[in-house]
mmCIF file of C-alpha atoms in Angstrom:
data_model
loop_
_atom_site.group_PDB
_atom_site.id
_atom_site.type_symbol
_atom_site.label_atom_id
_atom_site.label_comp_id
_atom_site.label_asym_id
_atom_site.label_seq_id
_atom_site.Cartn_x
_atom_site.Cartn_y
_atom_site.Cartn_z
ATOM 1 C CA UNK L 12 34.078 -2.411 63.201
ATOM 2 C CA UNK L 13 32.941 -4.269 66.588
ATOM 3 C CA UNK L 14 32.017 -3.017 69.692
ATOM 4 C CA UNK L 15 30.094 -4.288 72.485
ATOM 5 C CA UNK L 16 29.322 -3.600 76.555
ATOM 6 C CA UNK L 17 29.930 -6.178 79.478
ATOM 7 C CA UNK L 18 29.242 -9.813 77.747
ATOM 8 C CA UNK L 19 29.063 -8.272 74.664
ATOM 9 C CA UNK L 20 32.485 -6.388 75.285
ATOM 10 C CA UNK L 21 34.089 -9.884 75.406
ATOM 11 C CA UNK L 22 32.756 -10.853 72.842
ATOM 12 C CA UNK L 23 33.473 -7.947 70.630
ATOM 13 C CA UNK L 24 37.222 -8.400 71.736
ATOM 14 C CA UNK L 25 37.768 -12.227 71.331
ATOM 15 C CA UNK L 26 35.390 -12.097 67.813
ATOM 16 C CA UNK L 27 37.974 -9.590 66.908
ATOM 17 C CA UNK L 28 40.804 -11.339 68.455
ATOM 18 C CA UNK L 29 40.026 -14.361 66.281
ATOM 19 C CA UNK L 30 39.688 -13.063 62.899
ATOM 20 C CA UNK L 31 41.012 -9.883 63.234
ATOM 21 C CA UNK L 32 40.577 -9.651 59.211
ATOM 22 C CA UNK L 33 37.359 -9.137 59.180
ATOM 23 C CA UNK L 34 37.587 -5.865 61.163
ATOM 24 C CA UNK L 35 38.806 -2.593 60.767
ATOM 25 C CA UNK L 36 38.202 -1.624 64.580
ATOM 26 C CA UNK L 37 37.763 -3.215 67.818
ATOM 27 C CA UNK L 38 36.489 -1.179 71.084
ATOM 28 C CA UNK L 39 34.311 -1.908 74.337
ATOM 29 C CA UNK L 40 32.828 -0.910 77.343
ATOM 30 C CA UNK L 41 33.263 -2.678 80.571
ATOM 31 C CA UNK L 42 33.869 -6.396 78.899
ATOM 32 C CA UNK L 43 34.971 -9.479 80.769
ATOM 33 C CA UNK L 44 38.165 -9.510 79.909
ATOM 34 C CA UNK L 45 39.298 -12.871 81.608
ATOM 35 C CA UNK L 46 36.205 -14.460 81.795
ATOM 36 C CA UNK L 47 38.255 -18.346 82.484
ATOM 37 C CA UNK L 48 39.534 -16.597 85.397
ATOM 38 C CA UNK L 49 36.280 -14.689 87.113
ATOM 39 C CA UNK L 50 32.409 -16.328 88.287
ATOM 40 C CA UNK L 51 30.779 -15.248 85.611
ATOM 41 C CA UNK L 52 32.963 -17.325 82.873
ATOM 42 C CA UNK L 53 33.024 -20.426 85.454
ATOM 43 C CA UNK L 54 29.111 -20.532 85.437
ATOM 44 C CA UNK L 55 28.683 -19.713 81.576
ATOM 45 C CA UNK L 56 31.788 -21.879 80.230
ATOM 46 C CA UNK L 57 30.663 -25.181 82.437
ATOM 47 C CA UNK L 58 27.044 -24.527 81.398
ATOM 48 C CA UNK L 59 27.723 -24.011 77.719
ATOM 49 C CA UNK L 60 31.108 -25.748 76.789
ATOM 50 C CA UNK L 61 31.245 -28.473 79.903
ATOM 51 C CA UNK L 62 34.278 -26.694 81.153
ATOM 52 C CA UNK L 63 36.043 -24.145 81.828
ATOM 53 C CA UNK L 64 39.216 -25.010 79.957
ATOM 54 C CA UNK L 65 37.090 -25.479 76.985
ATOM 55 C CA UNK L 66 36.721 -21.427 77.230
ATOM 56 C CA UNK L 67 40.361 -20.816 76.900
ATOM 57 C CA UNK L 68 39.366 -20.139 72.780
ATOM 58 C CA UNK L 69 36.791 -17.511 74.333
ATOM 59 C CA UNK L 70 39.179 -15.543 76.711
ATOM 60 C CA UNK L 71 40.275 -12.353 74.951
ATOM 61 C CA UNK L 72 43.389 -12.065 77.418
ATOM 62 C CA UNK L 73 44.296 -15.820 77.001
ATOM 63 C CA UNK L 74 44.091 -15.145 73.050
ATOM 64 C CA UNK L 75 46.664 -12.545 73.516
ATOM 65 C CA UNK L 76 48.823 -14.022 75.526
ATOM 66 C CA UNK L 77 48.434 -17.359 73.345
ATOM 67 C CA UNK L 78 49.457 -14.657 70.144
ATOM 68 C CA UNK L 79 52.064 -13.672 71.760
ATOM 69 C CA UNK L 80 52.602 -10.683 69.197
ATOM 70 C CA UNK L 81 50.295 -7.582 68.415
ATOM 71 C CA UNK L 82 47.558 -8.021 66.026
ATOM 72 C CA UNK L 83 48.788 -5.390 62.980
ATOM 73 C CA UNK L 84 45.588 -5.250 62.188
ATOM 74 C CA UNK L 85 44.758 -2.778 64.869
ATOM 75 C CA UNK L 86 46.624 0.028 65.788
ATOM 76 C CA UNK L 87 44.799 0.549 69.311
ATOM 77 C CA UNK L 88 41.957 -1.466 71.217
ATOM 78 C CA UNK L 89 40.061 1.323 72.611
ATOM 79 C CA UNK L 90 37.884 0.325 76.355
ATOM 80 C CA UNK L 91 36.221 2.278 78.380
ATOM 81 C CA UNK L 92 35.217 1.264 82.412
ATOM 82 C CA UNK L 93 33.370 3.034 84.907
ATOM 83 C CA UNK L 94 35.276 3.326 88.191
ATOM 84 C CA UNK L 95 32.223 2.586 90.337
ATOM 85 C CA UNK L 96 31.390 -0.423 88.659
ATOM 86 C CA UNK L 97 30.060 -3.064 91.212
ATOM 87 C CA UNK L 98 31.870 -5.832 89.147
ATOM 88 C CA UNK L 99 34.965 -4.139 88.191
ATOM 89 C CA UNK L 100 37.427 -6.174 90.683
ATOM 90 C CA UNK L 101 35.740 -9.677 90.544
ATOM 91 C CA UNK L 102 34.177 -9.941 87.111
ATOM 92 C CA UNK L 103 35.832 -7.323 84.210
ATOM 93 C CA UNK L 104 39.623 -7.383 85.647
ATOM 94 C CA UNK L 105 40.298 -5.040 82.386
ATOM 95 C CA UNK L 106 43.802 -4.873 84.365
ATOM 96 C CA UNK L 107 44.950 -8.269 83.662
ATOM 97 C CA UNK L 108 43.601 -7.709 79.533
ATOM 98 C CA UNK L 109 45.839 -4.639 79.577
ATOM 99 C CA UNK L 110 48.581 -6.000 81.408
ATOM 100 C CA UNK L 111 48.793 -9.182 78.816
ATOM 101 C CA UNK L 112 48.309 -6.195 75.991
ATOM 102 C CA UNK L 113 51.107 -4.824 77.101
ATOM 103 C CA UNK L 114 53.620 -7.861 77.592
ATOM 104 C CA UNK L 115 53.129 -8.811 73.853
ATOM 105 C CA UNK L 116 53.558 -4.921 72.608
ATOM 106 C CA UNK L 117 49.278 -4.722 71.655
ATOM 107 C CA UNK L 118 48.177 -0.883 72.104
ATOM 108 C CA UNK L 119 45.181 -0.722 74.421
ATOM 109 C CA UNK L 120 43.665 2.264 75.480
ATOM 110 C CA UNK L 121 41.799 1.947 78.355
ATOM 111 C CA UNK L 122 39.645 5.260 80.072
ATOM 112 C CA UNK L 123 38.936 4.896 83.530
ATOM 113 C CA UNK L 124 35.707 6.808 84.317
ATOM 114 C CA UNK L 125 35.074 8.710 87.636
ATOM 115 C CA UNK L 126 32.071 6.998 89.571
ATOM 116 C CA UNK L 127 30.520 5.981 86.511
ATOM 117 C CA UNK L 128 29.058 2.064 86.936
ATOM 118 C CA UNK L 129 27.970 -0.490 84.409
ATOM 119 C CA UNK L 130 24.932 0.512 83.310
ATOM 120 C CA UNK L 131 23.341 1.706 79.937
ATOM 121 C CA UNK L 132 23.969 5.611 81.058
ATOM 122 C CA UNK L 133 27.279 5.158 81.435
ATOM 123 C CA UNK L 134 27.202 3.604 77.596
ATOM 124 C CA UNK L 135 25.500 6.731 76.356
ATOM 125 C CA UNK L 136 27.810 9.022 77.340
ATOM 126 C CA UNK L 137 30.498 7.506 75.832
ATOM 127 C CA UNK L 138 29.271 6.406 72.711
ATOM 128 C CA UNK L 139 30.270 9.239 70.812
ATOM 129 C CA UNK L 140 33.634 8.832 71.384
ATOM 130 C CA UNK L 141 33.529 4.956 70.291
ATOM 131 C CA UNK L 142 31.973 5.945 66.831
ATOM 132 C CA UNK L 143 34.538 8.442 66.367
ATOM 133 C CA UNK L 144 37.526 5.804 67.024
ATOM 134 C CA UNK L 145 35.448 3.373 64.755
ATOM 135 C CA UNK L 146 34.645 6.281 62.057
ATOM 136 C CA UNK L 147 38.077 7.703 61.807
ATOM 137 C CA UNK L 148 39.591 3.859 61.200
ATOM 138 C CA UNK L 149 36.617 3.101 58.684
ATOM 139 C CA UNK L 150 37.348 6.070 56.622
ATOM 140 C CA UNK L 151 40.821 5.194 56.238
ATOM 141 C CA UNK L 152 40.216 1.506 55.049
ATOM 142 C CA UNK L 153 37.195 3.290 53.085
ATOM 143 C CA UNK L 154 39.720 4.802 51.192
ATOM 144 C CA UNK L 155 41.574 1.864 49.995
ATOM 145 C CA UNK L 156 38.266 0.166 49.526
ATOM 146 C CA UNK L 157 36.290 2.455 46.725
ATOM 147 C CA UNK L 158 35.913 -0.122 44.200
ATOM 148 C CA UNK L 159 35.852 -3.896 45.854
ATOM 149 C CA UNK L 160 32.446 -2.882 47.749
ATOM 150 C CA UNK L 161 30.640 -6.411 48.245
ATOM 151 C CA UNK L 162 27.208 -7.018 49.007
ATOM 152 C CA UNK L 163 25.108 -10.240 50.140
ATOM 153 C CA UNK L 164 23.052 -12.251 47.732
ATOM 154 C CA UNK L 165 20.075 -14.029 49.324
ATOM 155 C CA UNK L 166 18.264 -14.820 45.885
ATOM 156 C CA UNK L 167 19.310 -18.755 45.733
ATOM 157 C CA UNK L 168 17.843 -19.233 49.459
ATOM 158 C CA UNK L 169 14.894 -16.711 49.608
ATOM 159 C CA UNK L 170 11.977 -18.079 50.066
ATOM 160 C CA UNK L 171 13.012 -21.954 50.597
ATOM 161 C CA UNK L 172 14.026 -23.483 53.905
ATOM 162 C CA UNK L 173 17.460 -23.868 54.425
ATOM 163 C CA UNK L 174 20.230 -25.589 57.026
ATOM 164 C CA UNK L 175 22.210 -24.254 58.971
ATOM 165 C CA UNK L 176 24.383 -24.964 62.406
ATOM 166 C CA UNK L 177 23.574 -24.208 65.841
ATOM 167 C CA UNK L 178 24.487 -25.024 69.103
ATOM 168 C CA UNK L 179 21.143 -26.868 70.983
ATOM 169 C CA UNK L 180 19.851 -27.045 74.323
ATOM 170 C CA UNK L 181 17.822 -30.007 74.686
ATOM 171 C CA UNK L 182 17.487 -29.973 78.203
ATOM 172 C CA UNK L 183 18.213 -27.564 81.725
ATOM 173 C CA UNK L 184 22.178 -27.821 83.378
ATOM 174 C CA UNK L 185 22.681 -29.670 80.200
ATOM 175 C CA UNK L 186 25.884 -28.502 77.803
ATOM 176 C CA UNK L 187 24.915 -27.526 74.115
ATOM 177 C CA UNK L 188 25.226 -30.075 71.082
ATOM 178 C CA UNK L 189 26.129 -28.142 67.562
ATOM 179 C CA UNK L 190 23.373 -29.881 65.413
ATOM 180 C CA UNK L 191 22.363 -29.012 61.685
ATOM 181 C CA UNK L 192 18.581 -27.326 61.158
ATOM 182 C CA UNK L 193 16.189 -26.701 59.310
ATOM 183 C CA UNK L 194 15.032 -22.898 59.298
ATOM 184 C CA UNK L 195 11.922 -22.392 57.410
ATOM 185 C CA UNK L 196 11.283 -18.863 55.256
ATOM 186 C CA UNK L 197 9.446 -16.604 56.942
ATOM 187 C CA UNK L 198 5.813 -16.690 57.833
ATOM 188 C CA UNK L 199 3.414 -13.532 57.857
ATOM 189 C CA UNK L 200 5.279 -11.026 60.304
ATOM 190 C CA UNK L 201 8.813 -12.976 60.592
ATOM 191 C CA UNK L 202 11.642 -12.025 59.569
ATOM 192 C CA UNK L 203 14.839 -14.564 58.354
ATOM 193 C CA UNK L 204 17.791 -13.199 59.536
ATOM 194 C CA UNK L 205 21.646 -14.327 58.479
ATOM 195 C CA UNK L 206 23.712 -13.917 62.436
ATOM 196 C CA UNK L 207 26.864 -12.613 61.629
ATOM 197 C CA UNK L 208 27.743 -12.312 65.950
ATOM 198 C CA UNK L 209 26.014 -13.364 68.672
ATOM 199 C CA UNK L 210 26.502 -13.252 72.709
ATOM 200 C CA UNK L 211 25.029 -14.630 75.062
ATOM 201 C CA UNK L 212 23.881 -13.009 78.500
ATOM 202 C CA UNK L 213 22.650 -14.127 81.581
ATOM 203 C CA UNK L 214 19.379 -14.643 80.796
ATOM 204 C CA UNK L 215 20.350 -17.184 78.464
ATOM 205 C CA UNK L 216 22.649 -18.900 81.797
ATOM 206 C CA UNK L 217 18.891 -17.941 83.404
ATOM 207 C CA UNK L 218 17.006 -20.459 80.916
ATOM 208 C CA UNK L 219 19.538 -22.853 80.994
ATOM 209 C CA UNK L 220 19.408 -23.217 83.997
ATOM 210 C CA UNK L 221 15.913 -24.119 84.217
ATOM 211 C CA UNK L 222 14.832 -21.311 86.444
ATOM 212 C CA UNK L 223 13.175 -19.594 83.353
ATOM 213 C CA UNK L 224 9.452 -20.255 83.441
ATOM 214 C CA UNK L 225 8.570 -19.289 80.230
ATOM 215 C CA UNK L 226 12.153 -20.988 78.667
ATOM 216 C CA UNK L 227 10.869 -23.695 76.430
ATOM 217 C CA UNK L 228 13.691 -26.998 75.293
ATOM 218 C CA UNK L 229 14.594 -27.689 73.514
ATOM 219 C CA UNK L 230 15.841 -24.210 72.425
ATOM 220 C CA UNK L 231 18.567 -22.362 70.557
ATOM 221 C CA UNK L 232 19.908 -19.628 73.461
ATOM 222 C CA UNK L 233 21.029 -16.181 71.908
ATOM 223 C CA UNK L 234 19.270 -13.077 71.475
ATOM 224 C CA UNK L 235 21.748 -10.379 71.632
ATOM 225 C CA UNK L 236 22.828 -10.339 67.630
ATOM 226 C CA UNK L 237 24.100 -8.844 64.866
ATOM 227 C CA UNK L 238 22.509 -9.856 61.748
ATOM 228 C CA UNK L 239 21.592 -9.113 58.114
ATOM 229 C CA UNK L 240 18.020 -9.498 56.515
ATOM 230 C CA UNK L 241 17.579 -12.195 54.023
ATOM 231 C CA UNK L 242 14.445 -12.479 53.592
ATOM 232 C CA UNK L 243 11.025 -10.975 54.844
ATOM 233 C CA UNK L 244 6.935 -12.649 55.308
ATOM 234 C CA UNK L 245 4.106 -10.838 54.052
ATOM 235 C CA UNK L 246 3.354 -7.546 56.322
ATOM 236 C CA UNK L 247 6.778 -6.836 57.191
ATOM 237 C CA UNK L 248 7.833 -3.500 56.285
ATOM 238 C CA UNK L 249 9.866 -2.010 58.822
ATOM 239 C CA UNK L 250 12.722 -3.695 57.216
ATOM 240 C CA UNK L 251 14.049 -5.379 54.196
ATOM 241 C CA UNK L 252 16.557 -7.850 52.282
#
């Protein structure tokens, strides 16, 4: 299941919008839903991509409208937006998502929430409702699932550096370059982590921009992840492979 709130909301819809079969669920809170279409997505896509036509592949309503069909794989896209969000009209426009839902026969469910805005509050008291849409759908593929559980293997790279792709930026107002590197195992305290999602946020658009004073370049932007542990330095035990 994916979820997410705000930047993370779009990206927990397009992620699942993409490769819808690799999820069982799909459910947000106040995402940019049209981000090609809205500030936020003209300042992020020309900063990251060089354009904003090159975020057409990142635009969860353009993906649906590019489908053209529902996605079988979910039975209902589940959103929730506070009514008193500040950047409801100009930003989110979860109306035009909806809308293109609904001209291609997708089931959205979208709660409107009295005077609630976009902050982490109005996150927490909703949440219970998200992990209930997310549980119920889980269980259900659960069942079908008993005996093909999979797990990840880290032995062949633990302990020994290995490559990988990212997208670099080597200097301020400068668009990213997807370069191969060289991630080293952990040192005392680190942790090595294998990014299965990733958003970025405005303070990434922050460092980027060069107004960061601490940002360093060149740098790999990114911080808000979800990952799995491969491997751990000595003195780390608050989590493990």
């Amino acid at each position: 299941a994916i979820s997410g709130h705000s930047m993370g909301g779009h990206g927990a819809l397009t992620i699942a919008l993409k490769d819808p079969s690799s999820w069982v669920s799909v459910s947000a809170f106040a995402p940019i839903c049209n981000p090609t279409q809205v500030p936020w997505g003209d300042k992020a896509f020309k900063a990251y991509l060089g354009s904003v036509a090159a975020g057409e592949a990142h635009d969860a309503t353009s993906l649906l409208l590019e489908r053209g069909s529902p996605v079988p794989e979910y039975d209902d896209i589940l959103i929730d937006q506070g009514t008193s969000d500040d950047f409801l009209m100009n930003q989110l426009k979860p109306d035009v998502f909806v809308a293109a839902a609904k001209s291609v026969g997708q089931k959205v469910t979208i709660n409107m929430r009295k005077d609630f805005d976009h902050s982490y509050h109005f996150i927490a008291a909703f949440i219970e409702n998200h992990v209930a849409f997310h549980g119920k759908r889980l269980r259900a593929k659960l069942g079908n699932l008993r005996d093909t559980y999979s797990t990840y293997d880290f032995s062949a790279t633990e302990g020994k550096p290995i490559q990988c792709k990212a997208m670099v930026a080597r200097q301020p107002k400068e668009p990213l370059s997807e370069e191969t590197i060289t991630v080293d195992p952990p040192q005392a305290g680190e942790v090595r982590v294998k990014v299965i999602a990733n958003a970025l946020c405005h303070t990434d658009i922050y460092t980027l921009d060069g107004q960061d004073p601490e940002g360093l370049f060149p740098c790999i932007l990114g911080h808000e992840a979800g990952c799995i542990v491969e491997s751990v330095g000595p003195g780390v035990t608050s989590v493990a492979p």
